[in-house]
Amino acid sequence: MINLDGKIVKKDNANLSVLNRGFAYGDSVFETIRVISGKIMFWEDHYFRLMASMRIMRMEIPSSFSPEFLEEEIKNIIEANDLSTSPARIRFAVYRLQGGYYTPATRDIGYVITAEEMESSFYLFNSSDYEIELFKDHYVNSGLLSTIKSNNRAVNVLGSIYARENEYENCLLLNEKKSVVEALNGNIFLVKGTSIKTPPISDGVLNGIIRKQLINILKKTEDYILEETSISPFELQKADELFITNVAQGIQPISKYRKKQFAHKVSKDLLSKLNVKARLG
């Protein structure tokens, strides 16, 4: 079952026009949200990021789009798919209504919410082999547009194909200044001693929900010193640990980059802290 503009319909009946602007121009933004037994994880952060993304894209935000209304819409699709007591992954997509070419005929929007079951209620630590490489065929442009989750994900798609063809689990993306920005599916953190670095939003980094949660956790602990600063590719092999964060997996430790093998002590410690925050949140 799919929530299409507030109506719960069967998947086969959830049709969008071939002229839909999300398809025709990538004129769409989305959120990937984790729901545990009907509870939306980090909902406030997701809501405000969605509103910010719509404003950046100059979309008309409906007066009905209150946090309470959208939360209810998500819960409706969870119930319609019998996932009220299960862990679920939600994709909440907002698109501008069709009409016009590059210049939209309207700024009004429609939305689609889909739900699928996930395996675990909370984040599990994955210590299996996870090798990465740099993807250098295309770059992420630093700037505001790169910080939002839009349908314009060509670099991520091409990088994912490159990773699969070369048997890597993931790749790291660079911006036009040749700084490390993020992984194909999440934010990147680098650990060296008690110092933990992550690239700043100004480098073109996705404004990740788990990135934000982890930054808040690190600011409250005396065990590590957090730096939001640009990361050079040359720093990667000198790191003690590298890990990726996203809503679906929480924290994914990286085991190998080129000839360097990494530990995963800090990422394991931080994952336990993240799970505690998710339970309390």
CSV table of N, CA, C and O in Angstrom, one decimal, residues 43-127:
chain,number,residue,atom,x,y,z
A,43,TRP,N,12.2,12.3,14.4
A,43,TRP,CA,11.2,12.9,13.5
A,43,TRP,C,11.3,14.4,13.4
A,43,TRP,O,11.2,15.0,12.3
A,44,GLU,N,11.7,15.1,14.5
A,44,GLU,CA,11.8,16.6,14.4
A,44,GLU,C,12.9,17.0,13.4
A,44,GLU,O,12.7,17.9,12.6
A,45,ASP,N,14.0,16.3,13.4
A,45,ASP,CA,15.1,16.5,12.5
A,45,ASP,C,14.7,16.3,11.0
A,45,ASP,O,15.0,17.1,10.1
A,46,HIS,N,14.0,15.2,10.8
A,46,HIS,CA,13.5,14.9,9.5
A,46,HIS,C,12.5,15.9,9.0
A,46,HIS,O,12.6,16.4,7.8
A,47,TYR,N,11.6,16.3,9.8
A,47,TYR,CA,10.6,17.3,9.4
A,47,TYR,C,11.3,18.6,9.0
A,47,TYR,O,11.0,19.2,8.0
A,48,PHE,N,12.2,19.1,9.9
A,48,PHE,CA,12.8,20.4,9.6
A,48,PHE,C,13.7,20.3,8.3
A,48,PHE,O,13.8,21.3,7.6
A,49,ARG,N,14.4,19.2,8.1
A,49,ARG,CA,15.2,19.0,6.9
A,49,ARG,C,14.3,19.0,5.7
A,49,ARG,O,14.6,19.6,4.7
A,50,LEU,N,13.2,18.3,5.8
A,50,LEU,CA,12.2,18.3,4.6
A,50,LEU,C,11.7,19.7,4.3
A,50,LEU,O,11.7,20.1,3.1
A,51,MET,N,11.4,20.5,5.3
A,51,MET,CA,10.9,21.8,5.1
A,51,MET,C,12.0,22.7,4.5
A,51,MET,O,11.8,23.5,3.6
A,52,ALA,N,13.2,22.5,5.0
A,52,ALA,CA,14.3,23.3,4.5
A,52,ALA,C,14.6,23.0,3.0
A,52,ALA,O,14.9,23.8,2.2
A,53,SER,N,14.5,21.7,2.7
A,53,SER,CA,14.8,21.2,1.3
A,53,SER,C,13.7,21.8,0.4
A,53,SER,O,14.0,22.3,-0.7
A,54,MET,N,12.5,21.8,0.8
A,54,MET,CA,11.4,22.4,0.0
A,54,MET,C,11.6,23.9,-0.2
A,54,MET,O,11.4,24.4,-1.3
A,55,ARG,N,12.1,24.6,0.8
A,55,ARG,CA,12.3,26.0,0.7
A,55,ARG,C,13.5,26.3,-0.3
A,55,ARG,O,13.4,27.2,-1.1
A,56,ILE,N,14.5,25.5,-0.2
A,56,ILE,CA,15.7,25.7,-1.1
A,56,ILE,C,15.2,25.4,-2.5
A,56,ILE,O,15.7,26.1,-3.4
A,57,MET,N,14.3,24.5,-2.7
A,57,MET,CA,13.8,24.2,-4.1
A,57,MET,C,12.7,25.1,-4.5
A,57,MET,O,12.1,24.9,-5.6
A,58,ARG,N,12.4,26.1,-3.7
A,58,ARG,CA,11.3,27.1,-4.0
A,58,ARG,C,10.0,26.5,-4.2
A,58,ARG,O,9.2,26.8,-5.1
A,59,MET,N,9.7,25.4,-3.4
A,59,MET,CA,8.4,24.8,-3.5
A,59,MET,C,7.4,25.5,-2.5
A,59,MET,O,7.8,26.0,-1.5
A,60,GLU,N,6.1,25.5,-2.9
A,60,GLU,CA,5.1,26.0,-2.0
A,60,GLU,C,4.8,25.0,-0.9
A,60,GLU,O,4.3,23.9,-1.2
A,61,ILE,N,5.0,25.4,0.3
A,61,ILE,CA,4.7,24.4,1.4
A,61,ILE,C,3.3,24.6,1.8
A,61,ILE,O,2.8,25.7,2.2
A,62,PRO,N,2.4,23.5,1.7
A,62,PRO,CA,1.0,23.6,2.1
A,62,PRO,C,0.9,24.0,3.6
A,62,PRO,O,1.6,23.6,4.4
A,63,SER,N,-0.2,24.8,3.9
A,63,SER,CA,-0.4,25.2,5.2
A,63,SER,C,-0.8,23.9,6.1
A,63,SER,O,-0.6,24.0,7.3
A,64,SER,N,-1.2,22.9,5.5
A,64,SER,CA,-1.5,21.6,6.2
A,64,SER,C,-0.3,20.9,6.7
A,64,SER,O,-0.4,19.9,7.5
A,65,PHE,N,0.9,21.2,6.1
A,65,PHE,CA,2.1,20.4,6.4
A,65,PHE,C,2.7,20.7,7.8
A,65,PHE,O,3.9,21.1,7.9
A,66,SER,N,1.9,20.5,8.8
A,66,SER,CA,2.4,20.6,10.2
A,66,SER,C,3.1,19.3,10.5
A,66,SER,O,2.9,18.3,9.9
A,67,PRO,N,4.0,19.3,11.6
A,67,PRO,CA,4.6,18.1,12.0
A,67,PRO,C,3.6,17.0,12.4
A,67,PRO,O,3.8,15.8,12.1
A,68,GLU,N,2.5,17.4,13.0
A,68,GLU,CA,1.5,16.5,13.4
A,68,GLU,C,0.8,15.8,12.2
A,68,GLU,O,0.6,14.6,12.2
A,69,PHE,N,0.5,16.6,11.2
A,69,PHE,CA,-0.2,16.1,10.0
A,69,PHE,C,0.7,15.1,9.3
A,69,PHE,O,0.2,14.0,8.9
A,70,LEU,N,2.0,15.4,9.1
A,70,LEU,CA,2.8,14.6,8.3
A,70,LEU,C,3.2,13.3,9.1
A,70,LEU,O,3.3,12.2,8.6
A,71,GLU,N,3.3,13.4,10.4
A,71,GLU,CA,3.5,12.3,11.3
A,71,GLU,C,2.3,11.3,11.2
A,71,GLU,O,2.5,10.1,11.1
A,72,GLU,N,1.1,11.9,11.1
A,72,GLU,CA,-0.1,11.0,11.0
A,72,GLU,C,-0.1,10.3,9.6
A,72,GLU,O,-0.5,9.2,9.5
A,73,GLU,N,0.3,11.0,8.6
A,73,GLU,CA,0.3,10.5,7.2
A,73,GLU,C,1.3,9.3,7.2
A,73,GLU,O,1.0,8.3,6.6
A,74,ILE,N,2.4,9.4,7.9
A,74,ILE,CA,3.4,8.3,7.9
A,74,ILE,C,2.8,7.1,8.7
A,74,ILE,O,2.9,6.0,8.3
A,75,LYS,N,2.2,7.4,9.8
A,75,LYS,CA,1.6,6.3,10.6
A,75,LYS,C,0.5,5.6,9.9
A,75,LYS,O,0.3,4.4,10.0
A,76,ASN,N,-0.2,6.4,9.1
A,76,ASN,CA,-1.3,5.7,8.3
A,76,ASN,C,-0.8,4.7,7.3
A,76,ASN,O,-1.4,3.6,7.2
A,77,ILE,N,0.3,5.0,6.7
A,77,ILE,CA,0.9,4.1,5.7
A,77,ILE,C,1.6,2.9,6.4
A,77,ILE,O,1.6,1.8,5.9
A,78,ILE,N,2.1,3.1,7.6
A,78,ILE,CA,2.6,2.1,8.4
A,78,ILE,C,1.5,1.1,8.8
A,78,ILE,O,1.7,-0.2,8.6
A,79,GLU,N,0.4,1.6,9.2
A,79,GLU,CA,-0.7,0.7,9.6
A,79,GLU,C,-1.3,0.0,8.4
A,79,GLU,O,-1.6,-1.2,8.4
A,80,ALA,N,-1.4,0.7,7.2
A,80,ALA,CA,-1.9,0.1,6.0
A,80,ALA,C,-1.1,-1.1,5.5
A,80,ALA,O,-1.6,-2.0,4.8
A,81,ASN,N,0.2,-1.1,5.9
A,81,ASN,CA,1.1,-2.2,5.5
A,81,ASN,C,1.4,-3.2,6.6
A,81,ASN,O,2.3,-4.0,6.5
A,82,ASP,N,0.6,-3.1,7.7
A,82,ASP,CA,0.7,-4.0,8.8
A,82,ASP,C,2.1,-4.0,9.4
A,82,ASP,O,2.7,-5.0,9.7
A,83,LEU,N,2.7,-2.8,9.5
A,83,LEU,CA,4.0,-2.6,10.1
A,83,LEU,C,4.1,-1.9,11.4
A,83,LEU,O,5.1,-1.4,11.8
A,84,SER,N,2.9,-1.9,12.1
A,84,SER,CA,2.8,-1.1,13.3
A,84,SER,C,3.7,-1.6,14.4
A,84,SER,O,4.1,-0.9,15.4
A,85,THR,N,4.0,-2.9,14.4
A,85,THR,CA,4.8,-3.5,15.4
A,85,THR,C,6.2,-4.0,14.9
A,85,THR,O,6.9,-4.7,15.5
A,86,SER,N,6.5,-3.5,13.7
A,86,SER,CA,7.8,-3.9,13.1
A,86,SER,C,8.7,-2.7,12.8
A,86,SER,O,8.2,-1.6,12.7
A,87,PRO,N,9.9,-2.9,12.6
A,87,PRO,CA,10.8,-1.9,12.1
A,87,PRO,C,10.5,-1.6,10.6
A,87,PRO,O,10.4,-2.6,9.8
A,88,ALA,N,10.5,-0.4,10.2
A,88,ALA,CA,10.1,0.0,8.8
A,88,ALA,C,10.9,1.1,8.3
A,88,ALA,O,11.4,2.0,9.1
A,89,ARG,N,11.1,1.1,7.0
A,89,ARG,CA,11.8,2.2,6.3
A,89,ARG,C,10.8,2.9,5.5
A,89,ARG,O,10.1,2.4,4.7
A,90,ILE,N,10.8,4.2,5.7
A,90,ILE,CA,9.8,5.1,5.0
A,90,ILE,C,10.5,6.0,4.0
A,90,ILE,O,11.6,6.5,4.3
A,91,ARG,N,10.0,6.1,2.8
A,91,ARG,CA,10.5,7.1,1.9
A,91,ARG,C,9.4,8.1,1.6
A,91,ARG,O,8.3,7.8,1.1
A,92,PHE,N,9.6,9.3,2.1
A,92,PHE,CA,8.6,10.4,1.9
A,92,PHE,C,9.1,11.4,0.8
A,92,PHE,O,10.1,12.1,1.0
A,93,ALA,N,8.5,11.3,-0.3
A,93,ALA,CA,8.9,12.1,-1.5
A,93,ALA,C,7.9,13.2,-1.8
A,93,ALA,O,6.7,13.0,-1.7
A,94,VAL,N,8.5,14.4,-2.0
A,94,VAL,CA,7.6,15.6,-2.4
A,94,VAL,C,8.1,16.0,-3.8
A,94,VAL,O,9.3,16.2,-4.0
A,95,TYR,N,7.1,16.2,-4.7
A,95,TYR,CA,7.4,16.7,-6.0
A,95,TYR,C,6.6,17.9,-6.4
A,95,TYR,O,5.5,18.1,-5.9
A,96,ARG,N,7.1,18.7,-7.3
A,96,ARG,CA,6.4,19.9,-7.7
A,96,ARG,C,5.4,19.4,-8.8
A,96,ARG,O,5.7,18.5,-9.6
A,97,LEU,N,4.2,19.9,-8.7
A,97,LEU,CA,3.1,19.5,-9.7
A,97,LEU,C,3.5,19.8,-11.1
A,97,LEU,O,4.2,20.8,-11.4
A,98,GLN,N,3.1,18.9,-12.0
A,98,GLN,CA,3.5,19.0,-13.4
A,98,GLN,C,3.0,20.3,-14.1
A,98,GLN,O,2.0,20.9,-13.7
A,99,GLY,N,3.7,20.7,-15.1
A,99,GLY,CA,3.4,21.9,-15.9
A,99,GLY,C,4.6,22.7,-16.1
A,99,GLY,O,5.4,22.9,-15.2
A,100,GLY,N,4.8,23.3,-17.3
A,100,GLY,CA,6.0,24.1,-17.6
A,100,GLY,C,7.1,23.2,-18.0
A,100,GLY,O,7.0,22.0,-18.1
A,101,TYR,N,8.2,23.9,-18.3
A,101,TYR,CA,9.4,23.2,-18.7
A,101,TYR,C,10.4,23.4,-17.6
A,101,TYR,O,10.2,23.0,-16.5
A,102,TYR,N,11.6,24.0,-17.9
A,102,TYR,CA,12.5,24.3,-16.7
A,102,TYR,C,11.8,25.3,-15.7
A,102,TYR,O,11.9,25.2,-14.5
A,103,THR,N,11.0,26.2,-16.3
A,103,THR,CA,10.2,27.1,-15.4
A,103,THR,C,8.9,26.5,-15.1
A,103,THR,O,8.1,26.2,-16.0
A,104,PRO,N,8.7,26.2,-13.8
A,104,PRO,CA,7.4,25.5,-13.4
A,104,PRO,C,6.2,26.3,-13.7
A,104,PRO,O,6.3,27.6,-13.6
A,105,ALA,N,5.1,25.7,-14.0
A,105,ALA,CA,3.8,26.4,-14.2
A,105,ALA,C,3.2,26.7,-12.8
A,105,ALA,O,2.4,27.6,-12.7
A,106,THR,N,3.7,26.0,-11.8
A,106,THR,CA,3.2,26.2,-10.4
A,106,THR,C,4.2,25.8,-9.4
A,106,THR,O,5.2,25.0,-9.8
A,107,ARG,N,4.1,26.3,-8.2
A,107,ARG,CA,5.0,25.9,-7.2
A,107,ARG,C,4.4,24.9,-6.2
A,107,ARG,O,5.0,24.4,-5.2
A,108,ASP,N,3.1,24.5,-6.5
A,108,ASP,CA,2.4,23.6,-5.6
A,108,ASP,C,3.0,22.2,-5.7
A,108,ASP,O,3.6,21.9,-6.7
A,109,ILE,N,2.7,21.4,-4.7
A,109,ILE,CA,3.4,20.1,-4.6
A,109,ILE,C,2.4,18.9,-4.4
A,109,ILE,O,1.2,19.1,-4.1
A,110,GLY,N,2.9,17.7,-4.7
A,110,GLY,CA,2.2,16.5,-4.3
A,110,GLY,C,3.2,15.7,-3.6
A,110,GLY,O,4.4,16.0,-3.5
A,111,TYR,N,2.8,14.5,-3.0
A,111,TYR,CA,3.7,13.7,-2.2
A,111,TYR,C,3.3,12.2,-2.3
A,111,TYR,O,2.2,11.9,-2.6
A,112,VAL,N,4.3,11.4,-2.1
A,112,VAL,CA,4.2,9.9,-2.1
A,112,VAL,C,4.9,9.4,-0.9
A,112,VAL,O,6.1,9.8,-0.7
A,113,ILE,N,4.3,8.5,-0.1
A,113,ILE,CA,4.9,7.9,1.0
A,113,ILE,C,4.9,6.4,0.8
A,113,ILE,O,3.8,5.8,0.6
A,114,THR,N,6.0,5.7,0.9
A,114,THR,CA,6.1,4.3,0.8
A,114,THR,C,6.7,3.7,2.0
A,114,THR,O,7.5,4.4,2.7
A,115,ALA,N,6.4,2.5,2.3
A,115,ALA,CA,6.9,1.8,3.5
A,115,ALA,C,7.4,0.4,3.2
A,115,ALA,O,6.7,-0.3,2.4
A,116,GLU,N,8.5,0.0,3.8
A,116,GLU,CA,8.9,-1.4,3.6
A,116,GLU,C,9.5,-1.9,5.0
A,116,GLU,O,10.1,-1.1,5.7
A,117,GLU,N,9.4,-3.2,5.2
A,117,GLU,CA,9.9,-3.7,6.5
A,117,GLU,C,11.4,-3.8,6.5
A,117,GLU,O,12.1,-4.0,5.5
A,118,MET,N,12.0,-3.5,7.7
A,118,MET,CA,13.4,-3.7,7.9
A,118,MET,C,13.7,-4.9,8.8
A,118,MET,O,12.8,-5.4,9.5
A,119,GLU,N,14.9,-5.3,8.9
A,119,GLU,CA,15.3,-6.5,9.6
A,119,GLU,C,15.3,-6.3,11.1
A,119,GLU,O,14.8,-7.1,11.9
A,120,SER,N,15.9,-5.2,11.6
A,120,SER,CA,16.1,-5.0,13.0
A,120,SER,C,15.5,-3.8,13.5
A,120,SER,O,15.5,-2.7,12.9
A,121,SER,N,15.1,-3.8,14.8
A,121,SER,CA,14.5,-2.6,15.4
A,121,SER,C,15.5,-1.6,15.7
A,121,SER,O,15.2,-0.4,15.6
A,122,PHE,N,16.7,-2.0,16.1
A,122,PHE,CA,17.8,-1.0,16.4
A,122,PHE,C,19.0,-1.3,15.6
A,122,PHE,O,19.1,-2.3,14.9
A,123,TYR,N,20.0,-0.4,15.6
A,123,TYR,CA,21.1,-0.5,14.8
A,123,TYR,C,22.1,-1.7,15.3
A,123,TYR,O,22.4,-1.7,16.5
A,124,LEU,N,22.4,-2.5,14.4
A,124,LEU,CA,23.3,-3.6,14.7
A,124,LEU,C,24.7,-3.3,14.2
A,124,LEU,O,24.9,-2.7,13.1
A,125,PHE,N,25.7,-3.8,14.9
A,125,PHE,CA,27.1,-3.5,14.5
A,125,PHE,C,27.5,-4.5,13.4
A,125,PHE,O,27.4,-5.7,13.6
A,126,ASN,N,28.0,-4.0,12.3
A,126,ASN,CA,28.5,-4.9,11.2
A,126,ASN,C,30.0,-4.8,11.1
A,126,ASN,O,30.5,-3.8,10.7
A,127,SER,N,30.7,-5.9,11.5
A,127,SER,CA,32.1,-5.9,11.5
A,127,SER,C,32.7,-6.7,10.4
A,127,SER,O,33.9,-7.0,10.3
